[in-house]
Coordinates of N, CA, C and O and ligand atoms in Angstrom, one line a residue:
M1 N 11.0 -8.2 -3.3 CA 10.3 -7.7 -3.5 C 9.0 -8.4 -2.8 O 6.9 -7.9 -2.7
V2 N 9.1 -9.3 -2.0 CA 7.3 -9.8 -1.4 C 7.1 -8.7 -0.1 O 6.3 -7.9 -0.5
L3 N 7.8 -7.4 0.2 CA 7.8 -6.2 0.7 C 7.3 -5.2 0.0 O 6.3 -4.3 0.2
Y4 N 7.8 -5.4 -0.8 CA 6.7 -4.3 -2.2 C 5.9 -4.0 -2.4 O 3.9 -4.4 -2.3
G5 N 5.1 -6.1 -3.3 CA 4.8 -6.7 -3.1 C 3.3 -6.8 -1.8 O 1.9 -6.0 -1.4
M6 N 3.5 -6.4 -0.5 CA 3.0 -6.4 0.8 C 2.1 -5.2 0.5 O 1.1 -4.6 1.1
T7 N 2.9 -4.0 0.3 CA 2.9 -2.9 0.3 C 1.5 -2.4 -0.9 O 0.9 -1.4 -0.8
Q8 N 2.2 -2.8 -2.0 CA 1.2 -2.4 -3.0 C 0.1 -3.4 -3.1 O -0.8 -2.8 -3.1
E9 N 0.2 -4.4 -3.2 CA -1.3 -5.2 -2.5 C -2.5 -4.5 -1.7 O -3.3 -4.6 -1.8
L10 N -1.7 -3.9 0.0 CA -2.8 -2.9 0.3 C -3.5 -1.7 0.0 O -4.5 -1.9 0.1
A11 N -1.9 -0.5 -0.8 CA -2.7 0.5 -1.5 C -3.4 0.2 -2.8 O -4.5 0.7 -2.3
T12 N -3.6 -1.0 -3.0 CA -4.7 -1.4 -4.4 C -5.8 -1.3 -3.4 O -6.6 -1.1 -4.1
C13 N -5.5 -2.6 -2.7 CA -7.3 -2.4 -1.9 C -7.5 -1.2 -1.4 O -9.3 -1.3 -1.3
V14 N -6.8 -0.2 -0.5 CA -7.8 0.8 -0.7 C -7.4 1.9 -1.9 O -9.0 2.4 -1.5
N15 N -6.9 1.6 -3.0 CA -7.4 2.9 -3.2 C -9.1 1.8 -4.0 O -10.5 2.8 -4.5
Y16 N -8.9 0.7 -4.5 CA -10.7 0.1 -4.5 C -11.4 0.7 -3.8 O -12.4 1.1 -3.9
R17 N -10.9 0.2 -2.6 CA -12.2 1.2 -1.3 C -12.7 2.1 -1.8 O -13.8 2.3 -1.5
N18 N -11.6 3.3 -2.1 CA -12.0 4.8 -2.0 C -12.2 4.9 -2.7 O -13.3 5.8 -3.3
L19 N -12.2 3.9 -4.6 CA -12.5 4.1 -5.7 C -13.9 3.8 -5.0 O -15.4 4.4 -6.4
R20 N -14.6 2.7 -4.8 CA -16.3 1.7 -4.5 C -16.7 3.4 -3.2 O -18.0 3.0 -4.4
H21 N -16.2 4.3 -3.1 CA -17.0 5.3 -2.1 C -17.5 6.0 -3.2 O -18.0 6.4 -3.5
R22 N -16.4 6.5 -4.3 CA -16.7 7.2 -4.9 C -18.2 6.7 -6.7 O -18.6 7.7 -6.4
V23 N -18.0 5.6 -6.4 CA -18.9 4.8 -7.4 C -20.6 5.0 -6.3 O -21.7 5.3 -7.0
D24 N -20.2 4.7 -5.6 CA -21.7 4.6 -5.1 C -23.0 6.2 -4.4 O -22.9 6.1 -4.4
E25 N -21.7 7.2 -4.3 CA -22.0 8.2 -4.2 C -22.3 8.5 -5.7 O -23.3 9.6 -5.7
M26 N -22.3 8.0 -6.6 CA -22.7 8.0 -8.1 C -24.1 6.9 -8.1 O -24.8 7.5 -9.2
G27 N -24.2 6.2 -7.6 CA -25.1 5.4 -7.8 C -25.4 3.8 -8.7 O -25.9 4.4 -9.7
D28 N -24.2 3.3 -8.4 CA -24.1 2.0 -9.8 C -23.3 1.2 -8.6 O -22.5 0.5 -8.3
P29 N -24.8 -0.1 -8.3 CA -24.7 -1.0 -7.7 C -23.4 -2.3 -7.4 O -23.2 -2.9 -7.5
A30 N -24.1 -2.2 -9.4 CA -22.9 -3.2 -10.0 C -21.4 -3.0 -9.8 O -20.7 -4.6 -9.6
L31 N -21.0 -2.1 -10.3 CA -20.2 -1.5 -9.9 C -19.3 -1.8 -8.5 O -17.8 -2.2 -8.3
S32 N -20.4 -1.3 -8.4 CA -19.4 -1.4 -6.1 C -19.0 -2.9 -5.6 O -18.8 -3.0 -5.3
R33 N -20.9 -3.9 -6.2 CA -20.3 -4.7 -5.5 C -19.2 -5.6 -6.3 O -18.3 -6.1 -5.6
L34 N -18.6 -5.0 -7.4 CA -17.5 -5.9 -8.3 C -16.3 -4.9 -7.4 O -15.4 -6.3 -7.1
L35 N -16.5 -3.9 -7.4 CA -15.5 -3.3 -6.4 C -15.3 -4.1 -5.3 O -14.1 -4.1 -4.8
G36 N -15.9 -4.0 -4.4 CA -16.2 -4.7 -3.8 C -14.6 -6.5 -3.8 O -14.1 -6.7 -2.4
Y37 N -15.3 -7.0 -4.5 CA -15.2 -8.2 -4.7 C -13.6 -8.7 -5.2 O -12.6 -8.6 -4.9
I38 N -13.0 -7.2 -5.9 CA -11.8 -6.3 -5.9 C -10.9 -6.4 -4.9 O -10.0 -6.8 -4.7
M39 N -11.5 -5.5 -4.3 CA -11.4 -5.4 -2.8 C -10.6 -6.8 -1.5 O -9.6 -6.8 -1.4
V40 N -11.4 -6.8 -1.5 CA -10.7 -8.2 -1.1 C -10.0 -9.5 -1.8 O -9.2 -9.9 -1.0
D41 N -10.5 -9.4 -3.0 CA -8.6 -9.4 -3.8 C -7.6 -9.5 -3.4 O -6.7 -10.5 -3.0
E42 N -7.5 -7.8 -3.7 CA -6.5 -7.1 -3.2 C -5.1 -7.6 -2.2 O -4.7 -7.7 -1.3
R43 N -6.5 -7.7 -1.0 CA -6.8 -7.5 0.6 C -6.2 -8.9 0.2 O -5.3 -9.1 2.1
C44 N -6.8 -9.6 0.3 CA -5.8 -11.8 0.4 C -4.3 -11.3 -0.1 O -3.6 -12.1 0.3
H45 N -4.2 -11.7 -1.2 CA -3.1 -11.0 -1.3 C -1.6 -10.0 -0.7 O -0.8 -10.6 -0.4
H46 N -2.7 -9.3 0.0 CA -1.4 -8.3 1.1 C -1.6 -8.8 1.7 O 0.2 -9.3 2.9
D47 N -2.1 -9.8 2.5 CA -2.1 -10.8 3.5 C -0.9 -11.7 3.0 O 0.1 -12.9 4.0
F48 N -1.0 -12.4 1.9 CA 0.6 -13.2 1.7 C 1.7 -13.0 2.1 O 2.1 -13.8 2.6
Y49 N 1.4 -11.9 1.2 CA 2.6 -11.3 1.3 C 2.7 -11.0 2.8 O 4.3 -10.8 4.0
K50 N 1.7 -10.0 3.5 CA 2.2 -9.4 5.1 C 3.1 -10.4 5.7 O 3.5 -10.9 6.4
R51 N 2.5 -12.4 5.7 CA 2.6 -13.4 6.3 C 3.6 -13.8 6.3 O 4.9 -14.1 7.3
V52 N 4.2 -13.5 4.7 CA 5.8 -13.7 3.8 C 7.6 -13.3 5.6 O 7.9 -13.3 6.0
A53 N 6.6 -11.8 4.9 CA 6.8 -10.5 6.1 C 7.5 -10.8 7.3 O 8.2 -10.3 8.2
Q54 N 6.5 -11.2 8.3 CA 6.1 -12.4 9.2 C 8.2 -12.6 9.5 O 8.3 -12.4 11.0
L55 N 8.1 -14.0 8.6 CA 8.9 -14.6 8.5 C 10.0 -13.5 8.8 O 11.0 -14.3 9.3
Y56 N 10.2 -13.0 7.7 CA 11.3 -12.2 7.6 C 12.0 -11.5 8.8 O 12.7 -11.7 9.2
L57 N 10.5 -10.4 9.4 CA 11.0 -10.4 11.1 C 11.2 -11.0 11.7 O 11.9 -10.6 12.6
E58 N 11.2 -11.8 11.2 CA 11.3 -12.9 12.8 C 12.8 -13.6 12.4 O 13.7 -13.6 14.1
Q59 N 13.3 -13.5 11.0 CA 14.6 -14.0 11.1 C 16.3 -13.0 11.2 O 16.9 -13.4 11.6
D60 N 15.2 -11.9 10.6 CA 15.9 -10.6 10.8 C 15.4 -9.3 10.5 O 15.3 -8.8 9.7
R61 N 14.9 -8.9 11.9 CA 14.1 -7.6 12.2 C 14.6 -6.3 11.5 O 14.0 -5.7 10.9
A62 N 16.2 -6.3 11.8 CA 16.9 -5.0 12.0 C 16.5 -4.8 10.2 O 16.8 -3.7 9.1
G63 N 17.4 -6.1 9.4 CA 17.0 -6.1 8.0 C 16.4 -5.5 7.5 O 16.2 -4.5 6.3
T64 N 14.6 -6.9 7.8 CA 13.7 -6.6 7.2 C 13.3 -4.9 7.4 O 12.8 -4.2 6.2
L65 N 13.7 -4.7 8.5 CA 13.0 -2.9 8.8 C 13.8 -1.8 7.2 O 13.0 -1.1 7.6
E66 N 15.0 -2.1 7.3 CA 15.7 -1.4 6.3 C 15.2 -1.9 5.3 O 15.1 -0.8 3.8
E67 N 14.9 -3.1 4.1 CA 14.2 -3.1 3.6 C 12.8 -2.5 2.9 O 12.7 -2.0 1.5
L68 N 12.3 -2.7 4.2 CA 10.5 -2.0 4.3 C 10.7 -0.5 3.9 O 10.3 -0.2 3.6
R69 N 12.0 0.3 4.7 CA 12.3 1.8 4.7 C 12.9 1.8 3.4 O 12.6 2.8 2.8
C70 N 13.4 1.4 2.5 CA 14.2 1.2 1.1 C 12.2 1.6 0.6 O 12.3 2.2 -0.3
V71 N 11.4 0.6 0.7 CA 10.6 0.3 -0.2 C 9.4 1.1 0.4 O 9.0 2.2 -1.4
V72 N 8.8 1.7 1.6 CA 8.4 3.3 1.5 C 8.6 4.3 0.6 O 7.7 5.4 0.6
Q73 N 10.1 4.7 1.0 CA 10.9 5.9 0.5 C 11.0 5.7 -0.9 O 10.6 7.3 -1.4
T74 N 10.8 4.9 -1.2 CA 10.7 4.3 -2.8 C 9.1 4.3 -3.7 O 9.1 3.9 -4.9
F75 N 8.7 4.0 -2.9 CA 6.9 3.2 -2.7 C 6.3 4.4 -3.9 O 6.5 5.8 -4.3
A76 N 5.7 3.8 -5.5 CA 4.9 4.7 -6.6 C 3.7 3.2 -7.1 O 4.2 1.9 -6.7
M77 N 3.1 3.7 -7.2 CA 1.4 2.6 -7.9 C 2.2 1.9 -9.4 O 2.5 3.1 -10.0
P78 N 2.1 0.7 -9.6 CA 2.7 0.5 -10.7 C 1.8 0.8 -12.0 O 0.7 2.0 -11.7
A79 N 2.0 1.4 -12.9 CA 1.1 1.1 -14.2 C 0.4 2.8 -14.3 O 0.1 2.7 -15.7
L80 N 0.2 3.7 -13.8 CA 0.0 5.1 -13.8 C 0.9 6.0 -15.3 O 0.2 6.3 -16.4
H81 N 2.1 5.0 -15.4 CA 2.4 5.6 -16.3 C 2.5 5.3 -17.7 O 2.9 5.7 -19.2
M82 N 1.2 3.8 -17.7 CA 0.7 3.1 -18.7 C -0.4 4.3 -19.4 O -1.0 3.2 -20.3
L83 N -0.5 4.3 -19.3 CA -2.5 4.9 -19.2 C -2.1 6.6 -20.9 O -1.6 6.9 -20.2
A84 N -3.2 5.5 -21.6 CA -2.5 6.1 -22.0 C -3.4 8.0 -22.0 O -4.3 8.3 -21.1
D85 N -3.2 8.7 -23.0 CA -3.4 10.5 -22.2 C -1.9 10.2 -20.9 O -3.1 11.4 -19.7
S86 N -1.7 10.1 -20.6 CA -1.4 9.9 -18.9 C -1.2 10.7 -18.0 O -2.0 10.5 -17.2
R87 N -0.6 11.7 -18.6 CA -1.0 13.3 -17.8 C -2.0 13.7 -17.3 O -2.3 13.7 -15.8
Q88 N -3.3 13.7 -18.4 CA -4.5 13.7 -17.9 C -5.3 12.7 -17.4 O -5.7 13.6 -16.2
R89 N -4.8 11.9 -17.6 CA -6.0 10.8 -16.8 C -5.2 10.6 -15.3 O -5.8 10.6 -14.8
V90 N -3.6 11.0 -15.1 CA -3.7 10.8 -14.4 C -3.9 12.2 -13.1 O -4.3 11.9 -12.2
A91 N -3.7 13.3 -13.6 CA -4.7 14.3 -13.1 C -6.0 14.3 -12.9 O -6.1 14.5 -11.8
E92 N -6.3 13.6 -13.5 CA -8.4 12.8 -13.5 C -8.3 12.1 -12.0 O -9.0 12.6 -11.2
L93 N -7.2 11.2 -12.4 CA -7.3 10.4 -10.5 C -7.3 11.2 -9.7 O -7.8 11.3 -8.6
K94 N -5.9 11.6 -10.2 CA -5.7 12.9 -8.4 C -6.6 13.7 -7.7 O -7.7 13.2 -6.7
A95 N -7.8 13.9 -9.0 CA -9.0 14.7 -8.4 C -10.0 14.0 -7.6 O -10.4 14.7 -7.2
L96 N -9.9 12.3 -7.6 CA -11.0 12.1 -7.4 C -10.8 12.0 -5.6 O -11.5 10.5 -4.9
H97 N -9.5 11.9 -5.6 CA -8.9 11.7 -4.0 C -8.9 10.3 -3.5 O -9.6 10.2 -2.4
I98 N -9.2 9.3 -4.3 CA -9.3 7.4 -4.1 C -7.5 7.4 -3.1 O -7.9 6.2 -3.2
Y99 N -6.8 7.7 -3.8 CA -5.2 8.0 -3.2 C -3.8 8.5 -4.0 O -4.3 9.4 -4.6
D100 N -4.0 9.1 -2.7 CA -2.1 9.8 -2.8 C -2.0 9.3 -1.5 O -2.1 8.9 -0.9
E101 N -1.0 10.4 -1.7 CA 0.2 10.7 -0.2 C -0.5 10.2 1.3 O 0.1 9.4 2.4
D102 N -1.4 11.7 1.3 CA -1.9 11.3 2.4 C -3.0 9.8 3.2 O -3.2 9.5 3.9
I103 N -3.5 9.4 2.3 CA -4.3 8.0 2.1 C -3.0 7.0 2.3 O -3.6 5.6 3.1
F104 N -2.2 6.9 1.3 CA -0.9 6.1 1.5 C -0.2 5.7 3.1 O -0.4 5.4 4.1
F105 N 0.0 7.8 3.6 CA 0.5 7.5 5.2 C -0.5 6.4 6.0 O -0.1 5.6 7.2
R106 N -2.2 7.6 5.8 CA -2.6 6.9 6.8 C -2.9 5.3 6.7 O -3.6 5.1 7.8
D107 N -3.7 5.1 5.8 CA -4.8 3.9 5.1 C -3.7 2.6 5.3 O -4.5 1.9 4.7
V108 N -2.4 3.0 4.9 CA -1.4 2.1 3.8 C -0.4 1.4 5.1 O 0.1 0.6 5.5
L109 N 0.5 2.8 5.3 CA 1.7 2.3 6.7 C 1.5 2.3 7.7 O 1.7 1.3 8.3
R110 N 0.6 3.1 8.8 CA 0.6 3.0 9.4 C -0.6 1.5 10.3 O 0.4 0.9 10.8
P111 N -1.2 1.3 9.6 CA -1.9 -0.5 9.2 C -0.7 -1.5 9.0 O -0.7 -2.0 9.7
L112 N -0.2 -1.1 8.0 CA 0.6 -2.4 8.3 C 2.0 -2.5 8.9 O 2.4 -3.3 9.3
L113 N 2.4 -1.3 9.3 CA 3.3 -1.3 10.8 C 2.9 -1.9 11.7 O 3.5 -2.9 12.3
D114 N 1.4 -0.9 12.0 CA 0.5 -2.0 13.2 C 0.3 -3.6 12.9 O 0.6 -4.1 13.9
A115 N -0.2 -3.9 12.3 CA -0.1 -5.2 11.7 C 0.9 -6.2 11.4 O 0.9 -7.4 12.1
L116 N 2.7 -5.5 11.4 CA 3.0 -5.5 11.9 C 4.3 -5.6 13.2 O 5.7 -7.0 13.2
G117 N 3.1 -5.5 14.1 CA 4.2 -5.3 15.2 C 5.4 -3.9 15.3 O 6.0 -4.0 16.0
V118 N 5.5 -3.4 14.4 CA 6.2 -2.7 14.1 C 5.6 -1.0 15.0 O 4.8 -0.5 13.7
K119 N 6.0 0.2 16.6 CA 6.5 0.8 16.4 C 6.5 1.6 15.2 O 8.0 1.6 15.1
W120 N 6.1 3.3 15.2 CA 6.7 3.9 14.2 C 7.4 4.4 15.0 O 8.4 4.8 13.9
S121 N 8.4 5.1 15.7 CA 9.3 5.1 16.3 C 10.9 3.8 15.7 O 11.5 4.9 15.5
E122 N 10.4 2.5 15.9 CA 11.0 1.8 15.1 C 11.7 2.4 14.3 O 12.2 1.7 13.7
F123 N 10.1 1.8 13.4 CA 10.5 2.2 11.9 C 11.0 3.1 11.3 O 11.7 3.2 10.6
R124 N 11.1 4.7 12.3 CA 12.1 5.8 12.2 C 13.2 5.8 12.0 O 14.0 6.2 11.7
Q125 N 13.2 5.0 12.9 CA 15.4 4.7 13.4 C 15.7 3.9 12.4 O 15.7 3.2 11.9
R126 N 16.6 4.3 11.6 CA 17.7 3.7 10.5 C 18.1 2.8 11.8 O 19.3 3.8 12.0
N127 N 18.7 2.0 10.8 CA 20.4 1.1 11.1 C 21.5 1.7 10.9 O 21.9 1.5 9.7
P128 N 21.9 2.1 11.4 CA 23.0 2.9 11.3 C 24.4 1.4 10.2 O 25.4 1.8 10.5
Q129 N 24.6 0.4 10.8 CA 25.5 -0.3 10.3 C 25.4 -0.6 8.9 O 26.0 -1.4 8.5
R130 N 24.1 -0.3 8.3 CA 23.7 -1.2 7.1 C 23.8 0.1 6.1 O 23.5 1.6 6.3
K131 N 24.3 0.4 4.9 CA 24.6 1.4 4.2 C 23.8 0.8 2.8 O 23.9 0.4 2.5
S132 N 23.7 1.8 2.3 CA 23.1 1.6 1.2 C 22.6 3.3 -0.1 O 22.6 4.6 1.0
Ligands
FE2_201 FE1 -3.3 -8.5 -6.7

């Protein structure tokens, strides 16, 4: 849950950042400011989980990385399915390009691994002793 929280909170921060960019294109300074506050809040949540994850890495690097691989491989943003008229709303959200798999890889996963001191080559290397 900590590793999911760490990932999800950063993804949420990125999501609000990109939404804020769209709002700025349309010119709504009050909403832009509000989104800026939310972004910072989400970033703080991420930072808490990241600090706990760093402790896990110190105690069990291989196990923590294996769990993180599992989180990343199954990661999905929460609550999308809860939107009214879900399919249409999800399609509208996707059309805004505020969050997608490429953004996840570039703005969430890679910076996250960098912050944890995990090289991409190490992250991609599955531990052969663990089965899942
Ligand atoms: Fe949060």
